[in-house]
Amino acid sequence: MKSEREQKLIEQAYAEVEKYETLVNRDRYRLRYHLMPPVGLMNDPNGLIDWHGTYHVFYQWMPFRTGHGAKFWGHYTSPDLVHWQAAPIALAPSEWYDKDGCYSGSAISCDGKLVLFYTGNVKDEQGNRQTYQCMAVSEDGIHFTKKGVVITLPDGYTAHFRDPKVWRYQGHWYMILGAQSESGDGKAVLFRSADLCHWEHLGPIAGGNMNGLGPFGYMWECPDLFPLDGQDVLIVCPQGLKPDGMRYQNVYQSGYFVGRFDYERAEFLHGTFEELDRGFEFYAPQTMLDRNGRRILIGWMGVPDQDEDRQPTVSHRWVHALTLPRELRLTGGKLRQTPVEELKQLRKQKVAYPSATVVNELRSWPGLEGDAIELRLDNIELFGSMMEIYFRHAARLVYNSDEGVLTLERKSFVNGLTEKRQCRLPRLRSLHVFLDTSSIELFVNDGEETFTARFFPHPDDQTILFGTHGHLHMDIEKWDLLR
Ligand code: FRU
């Protein structure tokens, strides 16, 4: 059951969807096979869960404008991670404890119910922030009833304390939250519960100035802790890291620590922080364990405060999208991300050019164009110093084999100048590219590295060009994608 106030907000949101539907759908940058908001701003994926044979993805949603504010939880469901259906709005910011936003959180299954945990964001008249960790419950996975506050702010932290991710381990529930300590360090804080209503504060398990890590940003958002391939992985989004060579080029970061989590001592011994993605738009990812035991990650194709209001889709009253679902594996201590198998269902028309060759030239092949396509380049062999791929004259991937550096360039949507993101890559063996009308997701060497970005080519430009200084051989496969 929803309160009258919540119902009213939901009606207002639907009115907004209806009002702008035509404008939104007229946008040629509307994506073909990614999750997007029906109107307004989408940010973090929330509440990822495979529940009773259906995948659920909720998301942070501001229906009333293309900026941030008092967030709703939008909701999509899917039988297969490919075909998604909009479900009714799950949560609206209606109560005293969440009136300025039903902020990010997670979903679990308990006693046949789908239970959500989220952060109630509250601001008083002076603009001071308060934070409450809240619960909402559903019998059918579609209609949610709020149960109110389950955790209030513990001592030692500022009100930047949010984004509960909950899981079960050996008869107990655990919750990890993103936090800022009173001394100004980003932290990941752990709670434990037997009944989901009463939570015991176990303290920070990772953060700046602990576990051998020096200062590491002023706030950590959206933590996620899970076992993978025999180790434990903590994903976090630190804010306040300075750019460092090729690293930390976005306004805020998203990355992970690999280590071992000791439940007895609530202690996480971990290695160094690694960025999850090398592209321009990637933040606040969340994972779920699915029916087949896969660890699946979906991220937000956006970064807070990173010229969001300059995104070209804003003129059509919507902004941002989610990444494709990716399967995570841990190999050699490093996270590897690959698009989930199911995405092959999108493949329609195929063209293939086995043993394609480029020699000191810029060239293309017939049939590689398309505004929603998948491209696989396998068995790449480069005899020369450089290879490049132009995507629709608006993005360019360059591999410099002398330096062992891979670079993604795009035309900035702020000033039209070329901007770049890079990573070290000793060898380039394969590239797996998903292009949508205004996004690119690049999986390098079977997911060893990924680059995720929005880009805004001329809508009629579908060219893909390959160039090299030297000789380049590869097997090309390309599919048109259709949902
Ligand atoms: C991350 C974040 C979360 C917060 C949510 C609000 O992008 O700032 O920390 O819960 O967005 O929409």
Coordinates of N, CA and C in Angstrom, one line a residue, residues 33 82-83 339-350 372-376 378 432-434 477-483:
Y33 N 18.8 -0.4 -27.6 CA 18.8 -1.6 -26.8 C 19.4 -1.4 -25.4
V82 N 17.6 -9.1 -21.8 CA 17.7 -8.5 -23.1 C 16.5 -7.7 -23.4
H83 N 15.3 -8.4 -23.2 CA 14.0 -7.7 -23.4 C 13.5 -7.2 -22.1
P339 N 30.1 -9.0 -22.0 CA 28.7 -8.8 -22.2 C 28.0 -10.2 -22.0
V340 N 26.9 -10.2 -21.3 CA 26.2 -11.5 -21.0 C 25.9 -12.2 -22.3
E341 N 26.0 -13.5 -22.3 CA 25.7 -14.4 -23.5 C 24.4 -14.1 -24.1
E342 N 23.4 -13.8 -23.3 CA 22.0 -13.6 -23.8 C 21.9 -12.5 -24.8
L343 N 22.9 -11.6 -24.8 CA 22.8 -10.5 -25.8 C 22.9 -10.9 -27.2
K344 N 23.4 -12.2 -27.4 CA 23.4 -12.7 -28.7 C 22.0 -12.8 -29.4
Q345 N 21.0 -12.8 -28.5 CA 19.6 -12.8 -29.0 C 19.3 -11.5 -29.9
L346 N 20.1 -10.5 -29.6 CA 19.8 -9.2 -30.4 C 20.3 -9.3 -31.8
R347 N 21.2 -10.3 -32.1 CA 21.9 -10.4 -33.4 C 20.9 -10.7 -34.5
K348 N 21.0 -9.8 -35.5 CA 20.1 -10.1 -36.7 C 21.1 -10.4 -37.9
Q349 N 21.0 -9.5 -38.9 CA 21.9 -9.6 -40.1 C 23.3 -9.7 -39.7
K350 N 24.1 -10.6 -40.3 CA 25.5 -10.7 -40.0 C 26.4 -10.5 -41.3
A372 N 22.7 0.5 -34.7 CA 22.7 -0.4 -33.5 C 23.5 -1.7 -33.9
I373 N 24.7 -1.8 -33.6 CA 25.5 -2.9 -34.1 C 26.5 -3.5 -33.1
E374 N 26.9 -4.7 -33.3 CA 27.9 -5.4 -32.6 C 29.0 -5.7 -33.5
L375 N 30.2 -5.5 -33.1 CA 31.4 -5.7 -33.9 C 32.4 -6.5 -33.2
R376 N 32.9 -7.6 -33.8 CA 33.9 -8.4 -33.1 C 35.1 -8.4 -34.0
D378 N 38.7 -10.3 -34.0 CA 39.4 -11.3 -33.4 C 40.7 -11.6 -34.1
H432 N 35.7 -6.2 -28.8 CA 34.3 -6.5 -28.9 C 33.5 -5.2 -28.7
V433 N 32.8 -4.7 -29.7 CA 32.3 -3.4 -29.6 C 30.7 -3.4 -29.7
F434 N 30.1 -2.7 -28.8 CA 28.6 -2.5 -28.9 C 28.3 -1.1 -29.2
E477 N 33.7 -9.6 -37.6 CA 32.3 -10.1 -37.7 C 31.4 -8.9 -37.2
K478 N 30.3 -8.7 -37.8 CA 29.4 -7.6 -37.4 C 28.0 -8.1 -37.5
W479 N 27.2 -7.6 -36.6 CA 25.8 -7.9 -36.6 C 25.0 -6.7 -36.4
D480 N 23.8 -6.6 -37.1 CA 22.9 -5.5 -36.7 C 22.1 -6.0 -35.5
L481 N 21.9 -5.2 -34.6 CA 21.2 -5.5 -33.4 C 19.8 -5.0 -33.3
L482 N 18.9 -5.8 -32.9 CA 17.5 -5.4 -32.9 C 16.8 -6.0 -31.7
R483 N 16.1 -5.2 -30.9 CA 15.4 -5.8 -29.7 C 14.0 -6.2 -30.1

